[in-house]
């Protein structure tokens, strides 16, 4: 049944003239991205749509094109992550640039480079840059095949 829905959806996409399926950031999905054209054609959302697109890619029907590699929360996988510069000593974000470097307005430390802390907008997880998960962001393109149609009458 799922394969039939995927093929039916693919026919709907081609009939509508859609041969380039691109992602958009969507905070309503579990990962933070969606493929609206594919969602509508397949009658699915989120990870389910991504799984169908990936299966069509593996079958050689769609080509995958890497658009970007984006940061994802290591806890929930959501893509909307805030980056904050913080003091390396006390982790406060109340830092200021000076002529000789940076100054923490909380603990008084001076330093040349701040640390980065990241926070997930969805689950609130705060994590360091080295704990970040990265997720490839793909667009899918209808693969052109050299397929011969039925013979033409003479």
PDB file of C-alpha atoms in Angstrom:
ATOM      1  CA  UNK A   1       0.000   0.000   0.000  1.00  0.00           C
ATOM      2  CA  UNK A   2       2.805   2.399   0.916  1.00  0.00           C
ATOM      3  CA  UNK A   3       4.625   1.771  -2.391  1.00  0.00           C
ATOM      4  CA  UNK A   4       1.397   2.462  -4.303  1.00  0.00           C
ATOM      5  CA  UNK A   5       0.943   5.762  -2.427  1.00  0.00           C
ATOM      6  CA  UNK A   6       4.532   6.749  -3.222  1.00  0.00           C
ATOM      7  CA  UNK A   7       4.128   5.989  -6.924  1.00  0.00           C
ATOM      8  CA  UNK A   8       0.740   7.695  -7.060  1.00  0.00           C
ATOM      9  CA  UNK A   9       2.258  10.736  -5.339  1.00  0.00           C
ATOM     10  CA  UNK A  10       5.151  10.728  -7.775  1.00  0.00           C
ATOM     11  CA  UNK A  11       2.708  10.725 -10.683  1.00  0.00           C
ATOM     12  CA  UNK A  12       0.882  13.675  -9.070  1.00  0.00           C
ATOM     13  CA  UNK A  13       4.180  15.596  -8.765  1.00  0.00           C
ATOM     14  CA  UNK A  14       5.151  14.955 -12.384  1.00  0.00           C
ATOM     15  CA  UNK A  15       1.647  15.803 -13.613  1.00  0.00           C
ATOM     16  CA  UNK A  16       1.849  19.115 -11.726  1.00  0.00           C
ATOM     17  CA  UNK A  17       5.198  19.800 -13.409  1.00  0.00           C
ATOM     18  CA  UNK A  18       7.152  19.505 -10.144  1.00  0.00           C
ATOM     19  CA  UNK A  19      10.520  17.877 -10.787  1.00  0.00           C
ATOM     20  CA  UNK A  20      12.526  19.677  -8.072  1.00  0.00           C
ATOM     21  CA  UNK A  21      11.443  18.903  -4.491  1.00  0.00           C
ATOM     22  CA  UNK A  22      12.978  21.290  -1.993  1.00  0.00           C
ATOM     23  CA  UNK A  23      12.817  21.447   1.793  1.00  0.00           C
ATOM     24  CA  UNK A  24      11.554  24.375   3.859  1.00  0.00           C
ATOM     25  CA  UNK A  25      12.089  25.076   7.536  1.00  0.00           C
ATOM     26  CA  UNK A  26       8.901  24.121   9.349  1.00  0.00           C
ATOM     27  CA  UNK A  27       8.684  24.295  13.160  1.00  0.00           C
ATOM     28  CA  UNK A  28       5.477  22.209  13.077  1.00  0.00           C
ATOM     29  CA  UNK A  29       7.339  19.014  12.091  1.00  0.00           C
ATOM     30  CA  UNK A  30       9.379  16.822  14.419  1.00  0.00           C
ATOM     31  CA  UNK A  31      12.677  17.673  12.691  1.00  0.00           C
ATOM     32  CA  UNK A  32      11.990  21.290  11.752  1.00  0.00           C
ATOM     33  CA  UNK A  33      11.894  20.776   7.980  1.00  0.00           C
ATOM     34  CA  UNK A  34       9.270  19.651   5.520  1.00  0.00           C
ATOM     35  CA  UNK A  35       8.885  19.036   1.815  1.00  0.00           C
ATOM     36  CA  UNK A  36       5.473  20.670   1.171  1.00  0.00           C
ATOM     37  CA  UNK A  37       5.089  19.492  -2.439  1.00  0.00           C
ATOM     38  CA  UNK A  38       5.938  15.909  -1.485  1.00  0.00           C
ATOM     39  CA  UNK A  39       3.787  16.067   1.675  1.00  0.00           C
ATOM     40  CA  UNK A  40       0.782  17.021  -0.444  1.00  0.00           C
ATOM     41  CA  UNK A  41       1.486  14.429  -3.141  1.00  0.00           C
ATOM     42  CA  UNK A  42       2.167  11.511  -0.756  1.00  0.00           C
ATOM     43  CA  UNK A  43      -0.372  12.475   1.920  1.00  0.00           C
ATOM     44  CA  UNK A  44       2.364  12.296   4.570  1.00  0.00           C
ATOM     45  CA  UNK A  45       4.382  14.677   6.738  1.00  0.00           C
ATOM     46  CA  UNK A  46       7.807  14.981   8.336  1.00  0.00           C
ATOM     47  CA  UNK A  47       9.979  11.885   8.669  1.00  0.00           C
ATOM     48  CA  UNK A  48       7.483   9.749   6.736  1.00  0.00           C
ATOM     49  CA  UNK A  49       7.835  12.002   3.671  1.00  0.00           C
ATOM     50  CA  UNK A  50      11.631  12.008   4.043  1.00  0.00           C
ATOM     51  CA  UNK A  51      11.613   8.181   4.155  1.00  0.00           C
ATOM     52  CA  UNK A  52       9.560   7.985   0.956  1.00  0.00           C
ATOM     53  CA  UNK A  53      11.842  10.466  -0.823  1.00  0.00           C
ATOM     54  CA  UNK A  54      14.874   8.498   0.322  1.00  0.00           C
ATOM     55  CA  UNK A  55      13.402   5.208  -0.919  1.00  0.00           C
ATOM     56  CA  UNK A  56      12.635   6.796  -4.306  1.00  0.00           C
ATOM     57  CA  UNK A  57      16.239   8.033  -4.388  1.00  0.00           C
ATOM     58  CA  UNK A  58      17.568   4.545  -3.581  1.00  0.00           C
ATOM     59  CA  UNK A  59      15.400   3.124  -6.362  1.00  0.00           C
ATOM     60  CA  UNK A  60      17.008   5.569  -8.819  1.00  0.00           C
ATOM     61  CA  UNK A  61      13.766   7.482  -9.436  1.00  0.00           C
ATOM     62  CA  UNK A  62      14.925  10.653  -7.680  1.00  0.00           C
ATOM     63  CA  UNK A  63      18.400  12.153  -7.528  1.00  0.00           C
ATOM     64  CA  UNK A  64      19.484  13.672  -4.241  1.00  0.00           C
ATOM     65  CA  UNK A  65      21.258  17.036  -4.165  1.00  0.00           C
ATOM     66  CA  UNK A  66      22.996  18.262  -0.999  1.00  0.00           C
ATOM     67  CA  UNK A  67      21.862  21.818  -0.249  1.00  0.00           C
ATOM     68  CA  UNK A  68      23.460  22.336   3.152  1.00  0.00           C
ATOM     69  CA  UNK A  69      24.549  20.647   6.351  1.00  0.00           C
ATOM     70  CA  UNK A  70      22.680  22.159   9.304  1.00  0.00           C
ATOM     71  CA  UNK A  71      23.031  21.941  13.077  1.00  0.00           C
ATOM     72  CA  UNK A  72      20.579  19.743  14.928  1.00  0.00           C
ATOM     73  CA  UNK A  73      19.863  19.268  18.622  1.00  0.00           C
ATOM     74  CA  UNK A  74      21.628  16.130  19.903  1.00  0.00           C
ATOM     75  CA  UNK A  75      18.635  15.320  22.133  1.00  0.00           C
ATOM     76  CA  UNK A  76      15.603  15.723  19.855  1.00  0.00           C
ATOM     77  CA  UNK A  77      17.057  16.271  16.356  1.00  0.00           C
ATOM     78  CA  UNK A  78      15.240  19.595  15.829  1.00  0.00           C
ATOM     79  CA  UNK A  79      17.002  21.977  13.431  1.00  0.00           C
ATOM     80  CA  UNK A  80      16.187  25.329  15.040  1.00  0.00           C
ATOM     81  CA  UNK A  81      19.241  25.853  17.224  1.00  0.00           C
ATOM     82  CA  UNK A  82      20.287  29.192  18.733  1.00  0.00           C
ATOM     83  CA  UNK A  83      23.998  29.973  19.028  1.00  0.00           C
ATOM     84  CA  UNK A  84      25.160  32.134  21.913  1.00  0.00           C
ATOM     85  CA  UNK A  85      28.641  33.501  22.675  1.00  0.00           C
ATOM     86  CA  UNK A  86      29.504  33.055  26.362  1.00  0.00           C
ATOM     87  CA  UNK A  87      32.342  33.705  28.787  1.00  0.00           C
ATOM     88  CA  UNK A  88      34.718  30.701  28.873  1.00  0.00           C
ATOM     89  CA  UNK A  89      34.937  30.948  32.683  1.00  0.00           C
ATOM     90  CA  UNK A  90      31.370  31.520  33.958  1.00  0.00           C
ATOM     91  CA  UNK A  91      29.313  30.859  30.761  1.00  0.00           C
ATOM     92  CA  UNK A  92      27.509  34.212  31.007  1.00  0.00           C
ATOM     93  CA  UNK A  93      26.367  35.780  27.753  1.00  0.00           C
ATOM     94  CA  UNK A  94      26.946  39.258  29.178  1.00  0.00           C
ATOM     95  CA  UNK A  95      30.228  39.912  27.385  1.00  0.00           C
ATOM     96  CA  UNK A  96      31.595  43.022  25.720  1.00  0.00           C
ATOM     97  CA  UNK A  97      34.320  43.701  23.187  1.00  0.00           C
ATOM     98  CA  UNK A  98      37.233  45.839  24.336  1.00  0.00           C
ATOM     99  CA  UNK A  99      40.311  47.186  22.556  1.00  0.00           C
ATOM    100  CA  UNK A 100      42.367  44.245  23.831  1.00  0.00           C
ATOM    101  CA  UNK A 101      39.819  41.405  23.574  1.00  0.00           C
ATOM    102  CA  UNK A 102      36.607  40.611  25.411  1.00  0.00           C
ATOM    103  CA  UNK A 103      35.387  41.274  28.946  1.00  0.00           C
ATOM    104  CA  UNK A 104      32.807  39.339  30.941  1.00  0.00           C
ATOM    105  CA  UNK A 105      30.476  41.758  32.717  1.00  0.00           C
ATOM    106  CA  UNK A 106      29.572  39.101  35.312  1.00  0.00           C
ATOM    107  CA  UNK A 107      32.861  37.597  36.504  1.00  0.00           C
ATOM    108  CA  UNK A 108      35.297  40.235  35.148  1.00  0.00           C
ATOM    109  CA  UNK A 109      37.374  37.767  33.105  1.00  0.00           C
ATOM    110  CA  UNK A 110      39.156  39.006  30.018  1.00  0.00           C
ATOM    111  CA  UNK A 111      39.679  36.677  27.075  1.00  0.00           C
ATOM    112  CA  UNK A 112      40.405  36.679  23.351  1.00  0.00           C
ATOM    113  CA  UNK A 113      37.776  34.193  22.225  1.00  0.00           C
ATOM    114  CA  UNK A 114      34.374  33.405  23.663  1.00  0.00           C
ATOM    115  CA  UNK A 115      32.921  29.911  23.968  1.00  0.00           C
ATOM    116  CA  UNK A 116      29.816  28.947  22.056  1.00  0.00           C
ATOM    117  CA  UNK A 117      26.756  27.433  23.708  1.00  0.00           C
ATOM    118  CA  UNK A 118      23.864  26.214  21.647  1.00  0.00           C
ATOM    119  CA  UNK A 119      20.265  25.839  22.670  1.00  0.00           C
ATOM    120  CA  UNK A 120      17.424  23.927  21.083  1.00  0.00           C
ATOM    121  CA  UNK A 121      14.354  26.061  20.501  1.00  0.00           C
ATOM    122  CA  UNK A 122      12.053  23.027  20.802  1.00  0.00           C
ATOM    123  CA  UNK A 123      13.256  21.013  23.828  1.00  0.00           C
ATOM    124  CA  UNK A 124      15.412  23.639  25.587  1.00  0.00           C
ATOM    125  CA  UNK A 125      18.520  21.430  25.606  1.00  0.00           C
ATOM    126  CA  UNK A 126      21.691  23.529  26.054  1.00  0.00           C
ATOM    127  CA  UNK A 127      24.824  21.947  24.625  1.00  0.00           C
ATOM    128  CA  UNK A 128      28.356  22.687  23.527  1.00  0.00           C
ATOM    129  CA  UNK A 129      29.370  22.955  19.901  1.00  0.00           C
ATOM    130  CA  UNK A 130      31.280  19.654  20.024  1.00  0.00           C
ATOM    131  CA  UNK A 131      28.024  17.858  20.983  1.00  0.00           C
ATOM    132  CA  UNK A 132      26.132  19.235  17.994  1.00  0.00           C
ATOM    133  CA  UNK A 133      24.592  16.778  15.555  1.00  0.00           C
ATOM    134  CA  UNK A 134      24.751  17.746  11.915  1.00  0.00           C
ATOM    135  CA  UNK A 135      22.057  16.832   9.418  1.00  0.00           C
ATOM    136  CA  UNK A 136      22.424  16.950   5.643  1.00  0.00           C
ATOM    137  CA  UNK A 137      19.636  18.895   3.969  1.00  0.00           C
ATOM    138  CA  UNK A 138      18.693  17.508   0.557  1.00  0.00           C
ATOM    139  CA  UNK A 139      16.613  18.540  -2.414  1.00  0.00           C
ATOM    140  CA  UNK A 140      15.345  15.796  -4.693  1.00  0.00           C
ATOM    141  CA  UNK A 141      15.234  15.955  -8.481  1.00  0.00           C
ATOM    142  CA  UNK A 142      13.375  13.640 -10.824  1.00  0.00           C
ATOM    143  CA  UNK A 143      16.058  11.430 -12.394  1.00  0.00           C
ATOM    144  CA  UNK A 144      16.106  11.510 -16.169  1.00  0.00           C
ATOM    145  CA  UNK A 145      16.197   8.014 -17.583  1.00  0.00           C
ATOM    146  CA  UNK A 146      16.684   6.954 -21.155  1.00  0.00           C
ATOM    147  CA  UNK A 147      13.442   5.083 -21.365  1.00  0.00           C
ATOM    148  CA  UNK A 148      11.956   4.089 -24.651  1.00  0.00           C
ATOM    149  CA  UNK A 149       8.242   4.533 -24.911  1.00  0.00           C
ATOM    150  CA  UNK A 150       5.931   2.271 -26.840  1.00  0.00           C
ATOM    151  CA  UNK A 151       6.766   1.983 -30.532  1.00  0.00           C
ATOM    152  CA  UNK A 152       5.138   4.630 -32.681  1.00  0.00           C
ATOM    153  CA  UNK A 153       2.761   3.528 -35.409  1.00  0.00           C
ATOM    154  CA  UNK A 154       4.154   4.003 -38.937  1.00  0.00           C
TER     155      UNK A 154
END
